[in-house]
Amino acid sequence: MAASNRPHPGPSFQSPGSAGPDLSSPTSSKKSDNSQIANLHPQQRPDTLQNSSSQLSISSNSWRANSVSFGSKGVRYGSRGGAESEGFSMSRREINDEDARLVYVNDPLKTNERFEFAGNSIRTGKYSVFTFLPRNLFEQFHRVAYMYFLVIAILNQLPQLAVFGRGASILPLASVLLVTAVKDAYEDWRRHRSDRIENNRMSSVLVNDRFQHKKWKDIQVGEVIKILATETMPCDIVLLSTSDPTGVAYVQTINLDGESNLKTRYAKRETLSRVPEKDMISGLINCEKPNRNIYGFQANMEIDGKRVSLGPSNIVLRGCVLKNTDWAVGVAVYAGRETKAMLNNSGAPSKRSRLETHMNREIILLSSFLVVLCTIVSVCAGVWLRRHRDELDIMPFYRRKDYSEQEVDNYKYYGWGMEIFFSFLMSVIVFQIMIPISLYISMELVRVGQAYFMIRDDKMFDAASNTRFQCRALNINEDLGQIKYVFSDKTGTLTENKMEFQFASVSGVDYSGEKTEYFGEQGGYSIQVEGQVWRPKMKVQVDRELLQLSQTRNDMKSKEIYDFFLALAACNTIVPIVVNTSDPTEKLIDYQGESPDEQALVYAAAAYGFMLIERTSGHIVIDIQGERQRFNVLGMHEFDSDRKRMSVILGYPDSTVKVFVKGADTTMFKVIDKSLNLDVVKATETHLHSYSSIGLRTLVVGMRGLSIPEFDQWQSSYEIASTALMGRAGLLRKVAINLENNLSLLGASAIEDRLQKGVPEAIESLRTANIKVWVLTGDKQETAISIGYSSKLLTSKMTQIIINNNSKTSCKKSLEDALIMSRKLINVTRASDDDASYVALIIDGTSLVYILDTELEEQLFELASKCAVVLCCRVAPLQKAGIVALIKNRTDDMTLAIGDGANDVSMIQMADVGVGLSGQEGRQAVMASDFAMGQFRFLVPLLLVHGHWNYQRMGYMILYNFYRNALFVLVLFWYVLFTGFTLTTAITEWSSVLYSVIYTAIPTIVIGILDKDLSRRSLMTFPQLYGAGQRQESYNAKLFWLTMADTLWQSIVAFFIPLFAYWKSDIDSSSIGDLWTLAVVFMVNIHLAMDVIRWTWISHASIWGSIIATCICVIVIDAVPVLPGYWAIFNLASSGLFWVCLLGILVAAMIPRFIVKMFMQHCKPCDIQIAREAEKFSNRIESTRNGEIEMYPPQR
Amino acid sequence: MRTFAKDAFRGERPWGDTVCDPWFSVHPQITNADMNQELVTNGASKSKRNSKKPEYSRFTQQELPAWKPILTPGWVITSFLAIALLFIPIGLVSLFASMRVVEIVYRYDQDCVPETYRDNVTSYIQNPLTNKTCIKNVTVPKNMEAPIFVYYQLDNFYQNHRRYVKSRSDKQLRNAGDEFSTKGCEPEAKSKAGPIVPCGLIAWSLFNDTYNLLIQDKVLDINKKGIAWKSDTKDKFGSDVYPRNFQAGSLIGGGKLNESVPLSEQEDLIVWMRTAALPTFRKLYGKISSDLKAQDMITVVLENNYNTYSFGGQKKLVLSTTSWIGGKNEFLGIAYLTVGGICLFMALNFILLYIFKPRPLGDPSYLSWNRNTSRQ
């Protein structure tokens, strides 16, 4: 590639200005933050972390290596992006033969003859018409709950065990299965439909040396495909040539990773000049097996006997859209389900809510309780049989033997042991609902309902990005109410990631004065092109003085300013794109690039009259104060995270050559020639310090002129380095380092990474709610600290502990010192002042390398748990996950990670709850997240309001379901004790079945979705109320046992009051069964009614409605003449005793609960209780108390 | 073709969204460059139309009007007092009602076995030739007003035993055409002559002691009509179903039925077939429609046919008046009084609690974080 630029500069290399210093440019430091993750295989990230901690350090090291390669994105030297990764990864491992797939270019027959590569038709549907039933059933029965259902139903089919009628026992399971199956079928039908549309799209494919239209599904690996502008890639293709003479293609990857900016891809020099129709391209691509890493690709291509290596910058993935390029030709290497897009077509890993995990513990308890009940029944049955063993043959109510025939034989008697065994199994069937199967279904419905309200919450709608809240994981809603740690990414999460150029320091002069809005009548700088007005798309505020200086062109000062802005406009990888507006005379220039910092700088330069209007691979055109100038781009050294700077070599129209460098201040000052102007350097340093202290991101710009020998030397060494087969990246870096020295300082820029709206308030709320907020960022320490201040995470009163080491021993020492200090501080200050006891820990990624996964982790944990605030800067994506794991593995506290970029994915997946921000940096984070939203500040309503509600609702619902089912089972159990332990149920089998389906199902779900213990306002005003969830107040072992004790009492009341009331009477079993049914259902619903906090019409309807429904059902069942209980309810209800019994049961059952509840409410009120009272009676209190005690604790 | 393709391949498509909730998930609209432009140029109207802002409704914002009851001390005390005031009178009324019920319970299963058979009761009861008639006297303790109900009471007879309860065929009882549906009636389903009607263990073990009452040598009429539920005689037991092959087997379980009377008129059977809920139970035998005076001597002439001896059951004859609360049972009255008493006691307790340890409602100083800071 380097060769291609030779023609331009060749003769024009007398450089007079070579003595003068030149400028260069760094890429934003932010980008390193998010690009680092790139080369990690996504699937590798979370698992390895979870399983073995030791792998963390290894992978994080390997990440370092890779990140270097990714950091440099070829703009000009197209092959380089790939070549560099080759330098690191290819040199270490060549593609093994068995790991490779061989693709013969333009020879699909040969390509596909030996290997069965997937065709390009895709199939996301899970089922076909024939496989639907078995597969869907198979999948449904993966749930333990359904298996339990099934086993019970099967047991019930055995004649010996038939407790319920066949229909009655299968009905609930069948209905649940049916509903789920219908839902699955509908979803699958939708998938099939979209697959069909997708598969029938057309592309032009080279067949017999002509491009013909072909359906996507017929495309095969090895075929050559031509894509026109704005078309979508049908499969993963390796670029061969493009409409651009240098082989550049711009693609939009929005479908793949959501990033809307254009990315550049390159065709190889060896192929780009070929016209596929005319000269046969034939070659052999040897590439890796299909994998899901969308940022990685390794291959090499043999063409014309030459071996060329291919990297991620040479492949365009399915789903990308070709932009700003007329056409591109490529060869399909992965098709259909083997494309990277399709391989990534899997959801976020499913997580399990904490509450559910705890619930399972109680379910096991209930199961053992069930076993105990069944054992009691079967043992008693055994004893009973043994005691009556002599009478069993002819006992009128037993009749062991069948005397109807001449020969007397056993009638349904299987021997003593078997009878015991059968009665055990039968009791399992009768008591089956002790394990609340319906709970799992109710929980899902409740979560769907809760999700509905979260999605519909207009307080979590982001108008800027037009996104609603998204619930991607449906099973951890209630975890949101128990969060203790929030791990937040910084850029794009706390900040908007919309960089805005603020201040500049040019040769030691600070231009941070008054800002003019826009100048000119229309606003912004604009230029005239062929009668049209071109203006930058984004308007930037400008400094008036600097603007005036930039427009003059005579003195020394303006010369420096000229160079400075030229550097800003040129030293980057931004591509200007001219877009039409509704006004035909006006066009907008949209600067597309991967780094928002660079975009900001280019827009700033444009605002000062240095408008970049064209960039091709060989040159750039900059409109300087209305005067069009063309610069040859002779070379570029891209940003990498070791050098932390980038440089560009410009050939001026007057044939001088200058190198412009921009980069982070730490690395730039090392290469600046301080002997030239020490005052300027010092002044700039001061300015930089003041910029970064107000949270601005700073970059330093420098430049140097190159003499001809210097340039020639650079060019030859560059040539060698870029064509090297091994270690290319390292060589290139060496070349760059040799070039970037003795620079003269041009100035520094300050870019504001604006905080998102409401971030400081949100952090304040979270901290009041006793949630620890940790910020994990890839940014540098100073930026992180400054953002910490501006977001109110750090306050000036806090003591900062900074750990910033680069060896294990020094890490150990500073950790120990810090621990001692923090202990001292906390001891000293706890007694006196509240505020100063807060310790903030600031630690950087380098130190973490030595701490994570070593024995030092324990110390770090101890230290961090003492600190109110932890800031981790310069951390790699995997380290982020490692820090989350540090907390997650050592405490029971719930963790939440929030981030917006690909670099946050590992952290999001590691944390108990992962929240993705659908922001600027694509959808990787959203894809991996459990919840997604538009703004950081929505975290407050999400956690404090919805999380709190969800937790309260779910916790209560689980306990209530335990109670509800156990009550019914206990009533059945008591009766069994009075039937000779033979598992007769007085309650009809239909009522038993309908109990958890109709009688009591709806209210619990409705209350689980709708009940609110506190209003949104109270929850937002008192974030401390969130503590209820953190302390697990709604669901814990104590509450479980209390509930069970209550259940026991209620069951005793419900069973024994009728028993004694009807003892020695002529009551028949159906009538008393109806009484028990009604009593239990009324009790259960009234119990719920006692706990409902907000009675909306829906709660009224559901609770009273289900009581009425029960009555109707009981009446209907008793109106069937062939059932033994015919007309029982009418006879029963006509007696006064029934009503007295019912009333007595209800009151006696609820009294202990009522007493305990009232007593607790009065003597040990919980926060929620008081807040509720305050909500209702607040006016009265405000007037009486006059604010003696502030509702708010003092702001910390 | 191009627009078609664009629509089909929406942003999130290749990633699928199977994990999303299928009903409510919002597909974030990904704006590509063209759309951005549209948004910019066409301004507010367009963006308003495309806005995904959830429409406000009180339901979706969970702000439905609601009643939020809080039990203030006043309410607590009132509710306790109300319960007490309701329960104590009901308890007293039902206690009195139960006490007014006069009940004569006479256990005869032991007395009616002749001395000679005392050691071998089973052979006495199983032998069809022995004289089962037994004459005993009982005294009326108090005046009894008509109607007086005559019951037999069986103790320790598990009519709710699972195998027993299931051994019946309601279909067969109801419909003459269904005489063959004897499923579940084993071992009393079929005899050699055909299906047994009524089949099953329940019918087979029909109670067959008979009582005749004499008062001063005058026969006291026991009305045996109308002892069964009307619904049973009307709908449940068929008027065209006649007993067949009943008690024809080698083992006789109890009473026999007149084969010329339809089941719907066999009220003893109908009463018996309503299986009792509890191991000790009474069943209505008949009604006496004349009053009895205190100290009247009643002579009971009974046929002691039914075998409860083989499983240690007891048989009792019960004469009882009735009240609105049923028979003689003081349990409910006592239970109501207890509950009422407890409520009264709790009301007093809470009054004292609120007086001596008051807590202003909604007082923020009780909030845990305020308590903690004030302690420090």
PDB file of N, CA, C and O in Angstrom, chain A residues 1099-1119:
ATOM      1  N   SER A1099     -57.686  -4.291  42.226  1.00  0.00           N
ATOM      2  CA  SER A1099     -57.487  -5.210  43.354  1.00  0.00           C
ATOM      3  C   SER A1099     -58.833  -5.605  43.951  1.00  0.00           C
ATOM      4  O   SER A1099     -59.032  -6.769  44.307  1.00  0.00           O
ATOM      5  N   HIS A1100     -59.735  -4.649  44.044  1.00  0.00           N
ATOM      6  CA  HIS A1100     -61.075  -4.999  44.536  1.00  0.00           C
ATOM      7  C   HIS A1100     -61.669  -6.084  43.664  1.00  0.00           C
ATOM      8  O   HIS A1100     -62.137  -7.113  44.151  1.00  0.00           O
ATOM      9  N   ALA A1101     -61.631  -5.830  42.376  1.00  0.00           N
ATOM     10  CA  ALA A1101     -62.277  -6.769  41.459  1.00  0.00           C
ATOM     11  C   ALA A1101     -61.662  -8.141  41.584  1.00  0.00           C
ATOM     12  O   ALA A1101     -62.362  -9.153  41.616  1.00  0.00           O
ATOM     13  N   SER A1102     -60.332  -8.194  41.685  1.00  0.00           N
ATOM     14  CA  SER A1102     -59.706  -9.515  41.678  1.00  0.00           C
ATOM     15  C   SER A1102     -59.977 -10.264  42.975  1.00  0.00           C
ATOM     16  O   SER A1102     -60.251 -11.458  42.962  1.00  0.00           O
ATOM     17  N   ILE A1103     -59.890  -9.580  44.091  1.00  0.00           N
ATOM     18  CA  ILE A1103     -60.054 -10.297  45.354  1.00  0.00           C
ATOM     19  C   ILE A1103     -61.514 -10.712  45.557  1.00  0.00           C
ATOM     20  O   ILE A1103     -61.816 -11.892  45.748  1.00  0.00           O
ATOM     21  N   TRP A1104     -62.408  -9.732  45.466  1.00  0.00           N
ATOM     22  CA  TRP A1104     -63.814 -10.103  45.690  1.00  0.00           C
ATOM     23  C   TRP A1104     -64.315 -10.951  44.534  1.00  0.00           C
ATOM     24  O   TRP A1104     -65.127 -11.852  44.726  1.00  0.00           O
ATOM     25  N   GLY A1105     -63.773 -10.658  43.371  1.00  0.00           N
ATOM     26  CA  GLY A1105     -64.164 -11.450  42.210  1.00  0.00           C
ATOM     27  C   GLY A1105     -63.810 -12.910  42.367  1.00  0.00           C
ATOM     28  O   GLY A1105     -64.593 -13.789  42.020  1.00  0.00           O
ATOM     29  N   SER A1106     -62.638 -13.184  42.924  1.00  0.00           N
ATOM     30  CA  SER A1106     -62.285 -14.603  43.012  1.00  0.00           C
ATOM     31  C   SER A1106     -63.077 -15.285  44.120  1.00  0.00           C
ATOM     32  O   SER A1106     -63.333 -16.481  44.046  1.00  0.00           O
ATOM     33  N   ILE A1107     -63.496 -14.532  45.122  1.00  0.00           N
ATOM     34  CA  ILE A1107     -64.382 -15.144  46.117  1.00  0.00           C
ATOM     35  C   ILE A1107     -65.710 -15.504  45.464  1.00  0.00           C
ATOM     36  O   ILE A1107     -66.223 -16.620  45.631  1.00  0.00           O
ATOM     37  N   ILE A1108     -66.209 -14.582  44.666  1.00  0.00           N
ATOM     38  CA  ILE A1108     -67.480 -14.859  43.990  1.00  0.00           C
ATOM     39  C   ILE A1108     -67.311 -16.019  43.014  1.00  0.00           C
ATOM     40  O   ILE A1108     -68.142 -16.918  42.945  1.00  0.00           O
ATOM     41  N   ALA A1109     -66.182 -16.001  42.300  1.00  0.00           N
ATOM     42  CA  ALA A1109     -65.939 -17.075  41.339  1.00  0.00           C
ATOM     43  C   ALA A1109     -65.916 -18.418  42.045  1.00  0.00           C
ATOM     44  O   ALA A1109     -66.432 -19.421  41.532  1.00  0.00           O
ATOM     45  N   THR A1110     -65.302 -18.442  43.224  1.00  0.00           N
ATOM     46  CA  THR A1110     -65.253 -19.687  43.979  1.00  0.00           C
ATOM     47  C   THR A1110     -66.657 -20.158  44.313  1.00  0.00           C
ATOM     48  O   THR A1110     -66.995 -21.339  44.132  1.00  0.00           O
ATOM     49  N   CYS A1111     -67.472 -19.233  44.797  1.00  0.00           N
ATOM     50  CA  CYS A1111     -68.839 -19.620  45.153  1.00  0.00           C
ATOM     51  C   CYS A1111     -69.550 -20.185  43.937  1.00  0.00           C
ATOM     52  O   CYS A1111     -70.215 -21.224  44.018  1.00  0.00           O
ATOM     53  N   ILE A1112     -69.384 -19.509  42.821  1.00  0.00           N
ATOM     54  CA  ILE A1112     -70.057 -19.987  41.609  1.00  0.00           C
ATOM     55  C   ILE A1112     -69.564 -21.384  41.249  1.00  0.00           C
ATOM     56  O   ILE A1112     -70.359 -22.282  40.969  1.00  0.00           O
ATOM     57  N   CYS A1113     -68.253 -21.571  41.326  1.00  0.00           N
ATOM     58  CA  CYS A1113     -67.701 -22.874  40.974  1.00  0.00           C
ATOM     59  C   CYS A1113     -68.247 -23.954  41.897  1.00  0.00           C
ATOM     60  O   CYS A1113     -68.637 -25.037  41.447  1.00  0.00           O
ATOM     61  N   VAL A1114     -68.259 -23.658  43.186  1.00  0.00           N
ATOM     62  CA  VAL A1114     -68.735 -24.660  44.142  1.00  0.00           C
ATOM     63  C   VAL A1114     -70.195 -24.988  43.842  1.00  0.00           C
ATOM     64  O   VAL A1114     -70.593 -26.156  43.835  1.00  0.00           O
ATOM     65  N   ILE A1115     -70.975 -23.971  43.540  1.00  0.00           N
ATOM     66  CA  ILE A1115     -72.390 -24.207  43.234  1.00  0.00           C
ATOM     67  C   ILE A1115     -72.522 -25.048  41.971  1.00  0.00           C
ATOM     68  O   ILE A1115     -73.286 -26.012  41.922  1.00  0.00           O
ATOM     69  N   VAL A1116     -71.729 -24.700  40.970  1.00  0.00           N
ATOM     70  CA  VAL A1116     -71.811 -25.446  39.717  1.00  0.00           C
ATOM     71  C   VAL A1116     -71.439 -26.907  39.941  1.00  0.00           C
ATOM     72  O   VAL A1116     -72.109 -27.821  39.472  1.00  0.00           O
ATOM     73  N   ILE A1117     -70.365 -27.129  40.691  1.00  0.00           N
ATOM     74  CA  ILE A1117     -69.939 -28.507  40.932  1.00  0.00           C
ATOM     75  C   ILE A1117     -71.038 -29.263  41.667  1.00  0.00           C
ATOM     76  O   ILE A1117     -71.327 -30.427  41.367  1.00  0.00           O
ATOM     77  N   ASP A1118     -71.680 -28.593  42.609  1.00  0.00           N
ATOM     78  CA  ASP A1118     -72.702 -29.277  43.396  1.00  0.00           C
ATOM     79  C   ASP A1118     -74.024 -29.387  42.665  1.00  0.00           C
ATOM     80  O   ASP A1118     -74.988 -29.924  43.201  1.00  0.00           O
ATOM     81  N   ALA A1119     -74.093 -28.859  41.480  1.00  0.00           N
ATOM     82  CA  ALA A1119     -75.332 -28.986  40.729  1.00  0.00           C
ATOM     83  C   ALA A1119     -75.261 -30.122  39.722  1.00  0.00           C
ATOM     84  O   ALA A1119     -76.143 -30.279  38.894  1.00  0.00           O
TER      85      ALA A1119
END
